[in-house]
Amino acid sequence: MPTVGIIANPASGKDIRRLVAHGSVFDNNEKVNILRRVLLALDAVRVRRAIFMPDYYGLGVRALDGLKLSLAGSFLEMPMLGDDQDSTKAAQRFREMGVGCILTLGGDGTNRAVAKGCGTVPLVPISTGTNNAFPYMIEGTVAGLAAGLVAARAVDVERVTFTTKRLEVHADHQLVDIALIDVVVCADLFIGSRALWDPARIREVVLARAQPGSIGLSAVGSSLHPFDARDSTGMYLQLGEGGPSVLAPIAPGLIVPVAIHSYQLLSLGSEVALNSGPCTVALDGERTIEVGHDHRLTVRLTKHGPRVVDIGKCMAEAAWAGVFRSIVLPGDDEAQGRRKSHGSQQGETH
Amino acid sequence: MEVSKEKLIDLYRLMVRIRTFEETVGGLYWEGKTPVFNIAAGPIPGEMHLYSGEEAVATGVCAHLRPEDAVAGTHRAHGHLIAKGVDLKKMMAELFGKKTGLCQGKGGHMHLFDAGLHFGCGGIIGGGIPHVVGAALAYKMQGRDNVAVSFFGEGAANIGAFHESLNLAGLWKLPAVFICEDNLYAISVPKSHSTSVRSNAERAAGYGVPGVLVDGMDVMAVYEAAGEAIARARRGEGPSLIECLCYRYRGHFEGDPQTYKPAGEEEEWRKKDPIPRFAEKLIKDRVFTQADGDRIQQEETAAVNAAVEFARQSPPPEPTEALLHVFA
């Protein structure tokens, strides 16, 4: 039975970047609207079940309320902590249940949490903010269609998905955390309000992506040597005087010169030692790890990131395969029958 | 954001001062009120709303303020006024209803006023929000770079004054900062039963005011966000709203049975208690030692005890003054 798991983060889109930059406020009512469009799209491509991670705001409950759907909407039964561990646990549960696809609403942080639990289940990540590099800025309808097509196996999943990289942070040879886009050493001693916005406080950066057109530290790397999610490349930068200076959008509306002391490209499997000392380490844009005097961290670039649906490719594959002309998906006996009875009248050939 | 060691220790000391004051008052309040409760009995007459658990919010915000910046507190305002720098003796005397108090004993715990610190508060929920807009308008008209700060709870964000105030502050780009203390309950009503949005940061956006949500149990999270909001207000860039997610350990009022709190909830929040959490970090970063922390606690306990003694020894207002300094 085609099933999609949905993880929507009610807390994303409200951090300090609304004060220090010009980040958009992404309200939860709009997230509900996106989810309703997602559900209608899933329903249209014959997904039978949509299972939500529960959340304190009730995004899923509100999205389902009053919507006439053929699919069954339900919720994971799990204790809620109200933090990113909820997303990780929900992703683990979805993986264990064998859902065909996980659709996320959130930012880089939400997807980082999901990546810790989803295994190889394909992700369709929708961005709910303006400061994200991992999820897509995309209309929920299209994202829902793509997630549904993948979950229903109406397209060749291998062909329309790709495996992403990840940055593995180790302390004393123990994996302590991961990042999907960047690991940043910040001179601040406190996690505080989490976000990064002052390049003068940033010492070192490790990138899994350096995409032109993105916002954040990834944009800094892209000005030196662009590479994307699929390239087997990473980058390590030390900020400060002594090398080139690049102009980069490090936050919404915050386009600043960033001085690069030095940089080097990384290959898959390679590891860099951070010159940490007392500092904080930000993962995907959020200060996450407080590092004391005696701790030393290393970062390894791997190909162990989540598998992501290439939405454009997925929609094109489906179009070329005639999926939208037939509205028939594998295992859809009812629709098969309907197509046989009406196909000749419509003059359709397949 | 670079923060000096001295400032970090000041933040810790302030949180300790607020907690010590509140827990001391929480004990004193019941003197004379048991076994039969009489609200007028004992050294502290009237109702009592305490701030324990929420110290990081007042501390992180007021650390950026000058004495001449205006602050409107809530009905639970001890923490706000202590963080603004009040004389503890005058404040305690006011709670005791003594002539040496901030308002000569006629305001009590809910109506604290300190002209020198440009501070006021009251029992009307959300009543201070428009006052702050007025102060901010005055600052703007006078061309001063002062800021007006309003503290209020998430329940107050459902009254009209909140919305009218944000509208005017946003329209006129006033140097106002709105601090919403979301401690989960409006008296006993959870936010999910009273509020159509999860975060008031979303509502701020509707009035053209940037709104952010921060961990109100983390003094540095509040300090950073408030620092940015206050700085942009001083620069003439307009108002901001910061919603601080926090938790009050005590009841809405002293004597509140708190039956509305689910079992285990408080224990979970106490794991994030802002004071030991900050002390642990300061020790780890070698900002101070455990002995320094203990000494600060002893000093603040002594200061609060001295304030209690001052209040006990102070005279009550003369009966002949009953109609002086009151409006009605």
XYZ file of C-alpha atoms in Angstrom:
678
model
C 0.000 0.000 0.000
C 1.627 3.307 -1.081
C 2.399 5.185 2.115
C 4.086 8.522 2.771
C 5.430 9.641 6.124
C 5.220 13.356 6.869
C 7.448 15.238 9.305
C 6.517 18.899 9.665
C 8.385 21.083 12.136
C 6.167 23.698 13.800
C 9.168 25.566 15.256
C 11.111 26.334 12.088
C 11.255 29.830 10.613
C 11.299 31.891 13.838
C 14.914 32.232 14.902
C 16.990 35.366 15.487
C 17.674 35.836 11.780
C 14.409 37.799 11.715
C 16.243 40.434 13.784
C 19.808 40.286 12.542
C 18.951 39.698 8.890
C 15.703 39.761 6.954
C 14.583 36.173 7.376
C 10.965 35.441 6.575
C 8.564 34.473 9.342
C 7.024 31.231 8.222
C 3.800 30.878 10.151
C 2.242 27.574 11.051
C -1.036 28.344 9.337
C 0.863 28.511 6.054
C 2.506 25.194 6.898
C -0.988 23.764 7.338
C -1.901 25.139 3.905
C 1.166 23.518 2.375
C 0.296 20.211 4.022
C -3.234 20.388 2.640
C -1.842 20.851 -0.845
C 0.564 17.970 -0.241
C -2.282 15.715 0.900
C -4.411 16.557 -2.117
C -1.471 15.778 -4.387
C -0.760 12.472 -2.645
C -4.410 11.570 -2.964
C -4.405 12.411 -6.658
C -1.615 9.932 -7.379
C -3.291 7.220 -5.357
C -1.258 7.196 -2.209
C -3.311 5.229 0.289
C -1.865 6.327 3.608
C -0.272 9.485 4.915
C 1.185 9.148 8.388
C 2.162 12.267 10.309
C 4.635 12.816 13.072
C 2.476 14.356 15.813
C 3.460 17.857 16.923
C 2.394 20.242 19.641
C 0.727 22.649 17.219
C -1.272 19.946 15.484
C -0.126 20.733 11.951
C -1.302 17.361 10.675
C -4.610 17.477 12.545
C -5.363 20.905 11.125
C -4.311 19.878 7.620
C -6.616 16.874 7.606
C -9.525 18.748 9.166
C -12.366 19.029 6.647
C -10.339 17.742 3.714
C -12.133 15.090 1.625
C -9.576 12.467 0.736
C -9.507 8.844 -0.310
C -6.267 8.270 1.506
C -6.226 7.512 5.201
C -4.496 10.048 7.406
C -3.054 8.887 10.704
C -0.421 9.751 13.294
C 2.522 7.973 14.799
C 1.992 7.057 18.409
C 5.083 8.415 20.065
C 5.954 10.583 23.051
C 6.737 14.160 22.073
C 9.695 16.054 23.483
C 9.122 19.209 21.438
C 12.663 19.236 20.050
C 14.596 17.806 17.113
C 14.678 14.328 18.671
C 11.009 14.020 17.711
C 11.920 14.283 14.026
C 14.705 11.711 14.367
C 12.446 9.239 16.158
C 9.627 9.753 13.689
C 12.017 9.120 10.784
C 13.227 5.910 12.464
C 9.653 4.746 12.897
C 8.811 5.526 9.268
C 11.872 3.577 8.117
C 10.884 0.587 10.266
C 7.324 0.744 8.893
C 8.629 0.666 5.330
C 7.013 3.865 4.057
C 7.781 4.605 0.413
C 8.824 8.189 0.963
C 9.212 10.759 3.743
C 8.136 14.324 3.073
C 9.536 17.005 5.382
C 8.566 20.609 6.083
C 11.310 22.569 7.757
C 14.798 23.857 7.265
C 18.280 22.397 7.207
C 18.001 21.634 10.928
C 14.801 19.644 10.532
C 16.303 17.596 7.726
C 19.485 17.006 9.699
C 17.348 15.501 12.459
C 15.413 13.391 9.947
C 18.646 12.234 8.301
C 19.698 10.639 11.571
C 16.763 8.250 11.416
C 15.486 7.808 7.875
C 18.097 5.383 6.509
C 17.656 5.005 2.752
C 13.988 6.000 2.578
C 13.753 8.722 -0.114
C 13.112 12.243 1.167
C 11.132 15.066 -0.373
C 12.233 18.088 1.689
C 10.144 21.286 1.433
C 11.764 24.451 2.731
C 9.808 26.568 5.183
C 12.161 29.506 5.331
C 14.633 31.459 3.290
C 17.910 30.348 4.799
C 18.079 26.716 3.758
C 20.398 24.828 1.457
C 19.122 21.256 1.832
C 15.349 21.432 1.246
C 13.691 22.686 -1.908
C 11.898 26.000 -2.197
C 8.985 24.396 -3.990
C 5.209 24.469 -4.145
C 3.675 21.797 -1.923
C 1.453 20.479 -4.691
C 4.407 19.501 -6.865
C 6.362 18.149 -3.908
C 3.331 16.069 -2.918
C 2.978 14.683 -6.430
C 6.648 13.696 -6.501
C 6.480 12.098 -3.058
C 3.380 10.181 -4.102
C 4.926 8.968 -7.355
C 7.980 7.700 -5.498
C 5.940 6.075 -2.729
C 3.696 4.378 -5.303
C 6.743 3.290 -7.321
C 5.186 4.907 -10.390
C 8.676 6.008 -11.379
C 12.033 4.268 -11.215
C 13.077 5.312 -7.734
C 16.741 4.637 -8.394
C 16.718 6.969 -11.369
C 14.919 9.858 -9.694
C 16.768 9.895 -6.398
C 20.342 10.603 -5.400
C 22.364 9.958 -2.273
C 23.655 13.038 -0.517
C 26.855 13.630 1.375
C 27.141 14.243 5.049
C 29.725 15.627 7.409
C 30.430 13.414 10.391
C 31.689 15.172 13.499
C 33.900 13.027 15.722
C 35.252 13.658 19.192
C 37.919 11.223 20.327
C 37.057 8.923 17.400
C 33.412 8.769 18.466
C 30.716 10.039 16.113
C 28.970 12.817 18.028
C 26.794 14.394 15.354
C 26.301 15.011 11.647
C 25.616 17.879 9.291
C 24.205 17.844 5.776
C 25.549 21.153 4.498
C 28.154 22.712 6.758
C 30.107 22.439 9.981
C 31.227 25.815 11.295
C 33.556 26.675 14.167
C 32.344 29.868 15.844
C 34.244 31.896 18.448
C 31.079 32.252 20.541
C 31.203 30.193 23.704
C 27.450 29.751 23.957
C 24.854 28.044 21.827
C 22.604 30.977 22.759
C 20.165 31.880 20.014
C 21.828 29.256 17.761
C 21.980 31.069 14.432
C 25.179 32.405 12.796
C 25.233 35.832 11.235
C 28.539 37.519 12.058
C 31.430 36.335 9.843
C 33.889 37.945 12.262
C 32.955 35.238 14.789
C 33.548 32.358 12.350
C 36.947 30.650 12.293
C 36.614 27.488 10.214
C 34.075 25.994 7.837
C 33.665 22.511 6.380
C 31.249 22.253 3.466
C 29.448 19.307 1.897
C 27.957 21.645 -0.686
C 29.139 24.921 -2.205
C 26.201 25.823 -4.355
C 25.963 29.084 -6.232
C 22.546 30.521 -5.526
C 22.346 29.182 -1.997
C 22.336 31.256 1.188
C 24.637 30.685 4.125
C 28.239 29.535 4.407
C 27.708 27.281 1.403
C 27.587 30.466 -0.668
C 31.055 31.446 0.568
C 32.536 28.218 -0.737
C 30.657 28.529 -4.007
C 32.482 31.777 -4.749
C 35.772 29.889 -4.634
C 34.980 26.514 -6.156
C 31.343 25.541 -6.783
C 30.193 21.969 -6.230
C 26.793 20.547 -5.481
C 25.126 17.785 -3.518
C 26.102 15.095 -6.023
C 29.775 15.956 -6.509
C 32.186 13.769 -4.547
C 33.760 16.887 -3.166
C 33.857 18.889 0.021
C 35.731 21.964 1.177
C 37.572 23.118 4.276
C 38.054 26.860 4.808
C 39.829 28.932 7.403
C 38.415 32.423 7.587
C 40.514 35.494 8.217
C 42.978 37.722 6.448
C 45.676 36.343 4.207
C 43.778 35.101 1.182
C 40.957 36.135 -1.119
C 37.854 37.935 0.052
C 34.479 36.984 -1.377
C 31.081 38.632 -1.317
C 28.489 36.140 -0.100
C 24.845 36.099 1.057
C 25.361 34.485 4.458
C 21.790 35.177 5.610
C 18.655 36.613 3.965
C 19.452 40.176 2.943
C 22.881 39.957 4.563
C 25.436 40.080 1.740
C 28.846 40.718 3.219
C 32.511 40.394 2.316
C 34.091 37.340 3.896
C 37.864 37.123 4.191
C 39.293 33.679 3.436
C 42.653 32.837 4.964
C 42.927 29.547 3.097
C 40.848 26.749 1.679
C 41.246 23.228 0.356
C 39.017 20.750 -1.408
C 38.150 17.483 0.300
C 37.518 14.090 -1.251
C 35.048 11.556 0.055
C 36.373 9.799 3.146
C 38.867 12.512 3.987
C 38.981 14.019 7.442
C 39.961 17.429 8.786
C 40.927 18.300 12.362
C 39.332 21.463 13.662
C 41.464 23.922 15.604
C 38.638 24.104 18.095
C 39.612 25.224 21.606
C 36.780 26.897 23.538
C 34.146 27.603 20.909
C 30.816 26.469 19.578
C 30.346 24.289 16.538
C 27.387 25.021 14.325
C 25.812 22.241 12.308
C 23.822 23.327 9.268
C 23.636 26.899 10.490
C 22.781 26.320 14.149
C 25.252 26.425 17.003
C 24.848 22.927 18.431
C 28.015 21.757 20.215
C 29.780 23.672 22.971
C 33.462 22.756 22.882
C 35.586 23.080 26.010
C 39.292 23.700 26.469
C 40.391 20.097 26.169
C 38.212 18.817 23.364
C 39.363 18.212 19.813
C 36.980 17.563 16.966
C 37.441 16.091 13.509
C 35.065 16.162 10.560
C 34.831 13.472 7.900
C 33.134 13.842 4.524
C 31.108 10.762 3.572
C 28.402 9.695 1.171
C 26.152 8.546 3.997
C 23.618 11.347 3.763
C 19.940 10.709 3.072
C 18.582 9.759 -0.292
C 16.708 12.677 -1.839
C 14.155 12.805 -4.622
C 15.147 14.959 -7.598
C 11.709 16.472 -8.020
C 12.237 17.833 -11.525
C 13.566 14.512 -12.746
C 10.802 12.619 -10.998
C 8.081 14.709 -12.606
C 9.744 14.423 -16.014
C 10.043 10.633 -15.694
C 6.405 10.408 -14.768
C 5.397 12.632 -17.652
C 7.423 10.621 -20.196
C 5.968 7.403 -18.818
C 2.465 8.762 -19.326
C 1.575 8.458 -15.683
C -0.474 11.643 -15.678
C -2.271 10.725 -18.885
C -3.382 7.369 -17.575
C -3.721 8.283 -13.912
C -2.903 4.645 -13.370
C -0.380 3.569 -10.870
C 0.948 0.095 -10.176
C -1.453 -1.885 -8.028
C -4.316 0.471 -8.722
C -6.844 -2.111 -9.871
C -9.827 0.180 -9.635
C -8.219 2.779 -11.841
C -6.958 0.105 -14.240
C -10.499 -1.038 -14.722
C -11.711 2.513 -15.179
C -9.048 3.163 -17.780
C -9.975 0.007 -19.730
C -13.620 0.970 -19.825
C -12.987 4.574 -20.900
C -9.730 4.295 -22.776
C -11.195 3.580 -26.214
C -13.679 6.444 -25.943
C -10.861 8.861 -25.149
C -8.736 7.446 -27.920
C -5.834 6.902 -25.592
C -3.055 4.512 -26.448
C -0.401 3.271 -24.071
C 28.419 38.037 20.127
C 31.418 38.654 22.364
C 30.552 38.833 26.072
C 33.048 39.735 28.786
C 33.654 37.518 31.805
C 32.386 40.300 34.046
C 29.115 40.486 32.142
C 28.676 36.710 32.285
C 29.153 36.732 36.045
C 26.743 39.672 36.365
C 24.103 37.692 34.479
C 24.575 34.741 36.798
C 24.448 36.928 39.890
C 21.221 38.577 38.745
C 19.487 35.278 38.167
C 20.598 34.081 41.591
C 19.347 37.337 43.136
C 15.915 36.969 41.554
C 15.562 33.304 42.515
C 16.707 33.974 46.072
C 14.329 36.904 46.434
C 11.379 34.931 45.083
C 11.959 31.801 47.132
C 12.440 33.894 50.264
C 9.208 35.768 49.626
C 7.491 32.461 48.883
C 8.350 31.331 52.416
C 7.571 34.603 54.167
C 4.218 34.946 52.447
C 2.750 32.093 54.452
C 3.669 33.559 57.820
C 0.364 34.161 59.606
C -1.686 32.659 56.775
C -1.831 29.118 58.111
C -3.590 27.016 59.249
C -6.504 29.220 58.204
C -5.788 31.261 55.097
C -6.363 34.972 55.541
C -5.063 37.055 52.650
C -4.571 40.094 54.863
C -2.616 38.280 57.569
C 1.140 37.991 58.035
C 3.934 40.335 57.026
C 3.018 40.292 53.313
C -0.673 41.032 52.761
C -2.488 40.510 49.467
C -1.913 38.160 46.563
C 1.500 36.943 45.496
C 2.773 35.938 42.028
C 6.344 34.699 41.900
C 8.820 34.485 39.024
C 10.934 31.430 39.927
C 11.948 29.573 36.773
C 11.691 32.574 34.455
C 14.822 34.423 35.636
C 16.688 34.069 32.355
C 14.121 36.212 30.542
C 14.231 39.340 32.706
C 17.980 38.993 33.175
C 18.815 38.525 29.496
C 16.668 41.480 28.452
C 17.418 44.046 31.160
C 21.176 43.484 30.886
C 21.033 45.703 27.790
C 18.995 48.522 29.327
C 19.941 51.867 30.795
C 18.215 53.280 33.884
C 16.310 55.794 31.724
C 14.928 53.109 29.390
C 11.287 52.438 30.280
C 10.098 49.005 31.358
C 6.556 47.797 31.981
C 6.422 44.603 34.007
C 3.555 42.215 34.531
C 1.635 41.181 37.636
C 4.628 38.833 38.166
C 7.176 41.621 38.010
C 9.700 41.091 40.814
C 12.208 39.618 38.365
C 11.799 42.463 35.890
C 12.410 45.146 38.506
C 15.318 43.331 40.152
C 16.938 42.897 36.749
C 16.412 46.620 36.095
C 18.448 47.314 39.213
C 16.015 48.093 42.026
C 17.071 48.632 45.634
C 16.030 45.319 47.200
C 15.268 46.930 50.552
C 12.777 49.398 49.084
C 11.167 46.658 47.045
C 10.833 44.236 49.932
C 9.421 47.019 52.119
C 6.801 47.663 49.449
C 5.769 44.012 49.527
C 5.448 44.308 53.293
C 3.280 47.429 52.875
C 5.762 49.622 54.725
C 6.316 53.369 54.526
C 9.917 52.848 53.324
C 8.715 50.940 50.287
C 8.933 52.074 46.670
C 5.360 53.385 46.814
C 5.316 54.040 50.547
C 3.592 50.720 51.053
C 0.471 51.565 49.083
C 1.214 49.614 45.912
C 2.141 46.214 47.243
C 3.696 43.466 45.220
C 1.603 43.964 42.080
C 1.948 47.744 41.745
C 5.650 48.403 41.917
C 6.835 51.741 40.612
C 10.343 53.124 40.491
C 10.599 56.533 38.853
C 14.402 56.486 38.854
C 14.433 53.264 36.877
C 11.492 54.269 34.653
C 9.689 51.138 35.781
C 6.043 50.398 36.370
C 3.796 47.366 36.526
C 0.232 46.490 37.431
C -2.352 43.783 37.829
C -4.211 44.466 34.573
C -3.174 41.762 32.155
C -1.444 43.356 29.176
C -2.035 46.797 30.665
C 1.602 47.773 30.345
C 1.859 47.084 26.609
C 0.248 50.344 25.409
C 2.109 52.277 28.102
C 5.353 51.159 26.538
C 4.177 52.266 23.115
C 3.481 55.688 24.620
C 6.951 55.840 26.161
C 8.514 54.758 22.882
C 6.558 57.436 21.010
C 7.827 60.025 23.481
C 11.428 58.891 22.979
C 11.049 59.117 19.240
C 9.466 62.573 19.374
C 12.220 63.763 21.708
C 14.904 62.360 19.438
C 16.376 60.220 22.202
C 17.909 56.799 21.646
C 16.109 55.228 24.573
C 14.073 52.061 24.344
C 10.803 51.029 25.983
C 10.349 47.361 26.882
C 7.123 45.577 27.698
C 7.019 42.206 29.412
C 3.775 40.272 29.162
C 2.573 36.685 29.159
C 1.325 34.617 26.274
C -2.202 34.978 27.640
C -1.965 38.780 27.408
C -1.190 38.432 23.718
C -4.843 37.530 23.209
C -6.201 40.854 24.427
C -6.874 43.827 22.218
C -4.231 46.063 23.756
C -1.480 43.765 22.497
C -2.690 43.978 18.907
C -3.388 47.706 18.997
C 0.026 48.332 20.486
C 1.906 46.265 17.925
C -0.008 47.942 15.151
C 0.939 51.454 16.244
C 4.495 50.508 17.139
C 4.923 48.920 13.713
C 3.213 51.794 11.915
C 5.302 54.476 13.598
C 8.523 52.408 13.811
C 8.811 53.060 17.510
C 11.760 52.040 19.695
C 9.712 49.429 21.559
C 10.633 45.839 22.353
C 7.870 43.393 23.224
C 8.918 40.456 25.389
C 6.334 37.692 25.513
C 6.983 35.289 28.394
C 5.313 32.090 27.272
C 5.251 30.052 30.483
C 2.649 27.664 29.011
C -0.295 28.767 31.164
C -2.517 31.839 31.338
C -3.413 31.272 34.995
C -4.437 27.660 34.288
C -5.326 27.774 30.589
C -2.774 26.210 28.236
C -1.886 28.125 25.110
C -3.381 25.409 22.907
C -6.808 26.222 24.398
C -6.589 29.979 23.996
C -4.399 30.970 21.085
C -4.943 30.494 17.370
C -1.252 30.444 16.518
C 1.557 28.525 18.127
C 3.930 31.452 18.402
C 3.281 35.142 18.839
C 6.326 35.708 16.628
C 3.898 34.916 13.816
C 1.453 37.560 15.004
C 4.192 40.187 15.104
C 4.828 39.627 11.405
C 1.215 40.618 10.757
C 1.978 44.090 12.098
C 5.233 44.509 10.219
C 7.242 43.766 13.348
C 10.012 41.134 13.267
C 9.248 38.361 15.717
C 11.500 35.606 17.000
C 11.130 32.640 19.298
C 13.906 31.801 21.767
C 14.601 29.384 24.601
C 13.567 31.391 27.643
C 15.373 28.969 29.949
C 18.717 29.909 28.380
C 19.937 33.309 29.503
C 22.382 33.618 26.609
C 19.692 32.898 24.024
C 17.572 35.679 25.509
C 20.597 37.958 25.920
C 21.581 37.648 22.267
C 18.105 38.163 20.867
C 17.294 41.043 23.219
C 20.647 42.664 22.467
C 19.876 42.693 18.759
C 16.288 43.887 19.257
C 17.292 46.688 21.615
C 20.177 47.764 19.390
C 17.954 48.029 16.335
C 15.388 49.981 18.348
C 18.092 52.432 19.448
C 19.211 52.791 15.831
C 15.689 53.839 14.881
C 14.917 50.636 12.987
C 11.665 50.030 14.838
C 10.088 47.542 17.227
C 10.705 43.816 17.669
C 8.946 40.994 19.472
C 10.752 38.180 21.256
C 8.776 35.231 22.524
C 10.613 33.397 25.300
C 9.527 29.845 25.988
C 9.864 29.341 29.742
C 8.212 27.764 32.769
C 7.090 29.010 36.153
C 7.863 26.612 38.943
C 5.350 28.026 41.384
C 1.626 28.470 40.899
C -0.028 31.360 39.152
C -0.453 32.715 42.681
C 0.810 31.440 46.011
C -1.730 28.847 47.070
C -2.543 27.755 43.525
C -2.908 23.925 43.682
C -1.641 23.705 40.056
C -3.855 20.778 39.199
C -3.690 21.833 35.551
C -0.013 20.871 35.257
C 0.472 17.298 33.985
C 2.440 14.948 36.235
C 6.136 15.078 35.509
C 5.987 18.305 33.515
C 7.749 20.440 36.087
C 10.488 17.851 36.570
C 11.214 17.939 32.856
C 11.457 21.735 32.838
C 13.620 21.779 35.949
C 16.198 19.806 33.999
C 16.574 23.005 31.948
C 16.714 25.289 34.995
C 18.538 28.414 33.774
C 20.682 28.895 36.894
C 22.525 25.572 37.386
C 22.671 25.201 33.611
C 24.498 28.521 33.314
C 26.732 27.854 36.332
C 27.838 24.552 34.850
C 28.740 26.253 31.587
C 30.654 29.051 33.320
C 32.646 26.537 35.335
C 33.360 24.452 32.243
C 34.571 27.541 30.374
C 36.685 28.582 33.394
C 34.801 31.848 33.758
C 34.418 31.146 37.452
C 34.826 28.289 39.902
C 32.277 26.446 41.994
C 33.604 28.392 44.984
C 32.869 31.665 43.161
C 29.351 30.455 42.472
C 28.834 29.522 46.109
C 30.135 32.903 47.226
C 27.717 34.708 44.901
C 24.839 32.691 46.332
C 25.909 33.585 49.890
C 26.180 37.269 49.042
C 22.779 37.369 47.418
C 21.193 35.458 50.284
C 22.682 37.993 52.671
C 21.378 40.889 50.565
C 17.868 39.456 50.469
C 17.925 38.711 54.197
C 19.022 42.297 54.849
C 16.097 43.490 52.723
C 13.709 41.343 54.765
C 15.103 42.700 58.008
C 14.802 46.267 56.689
C 11.184 45.624 55.732
C 10.340 44.060 59.083
C 11.844 46.969 60.989
C 10.262 49.666 58.810
C 7.130 51.458 60.031
C 3.768 51.119 58.309
C 2.246 54.212 56.716
C 0.409 56.489 59.123
C -3.386 56.035 59.033
C -3.629 59.770 58.404
C -1.766 59.242 55.085
C -4.289 56.742 53.771
C -5.683 59.145 51.208
C -2.353 60.629 50.159
C -0.633 59.562 46.919
C -3.619 57.602 45.660
C -5.835 58.352 42.700
C -8.971 56.636 43.927
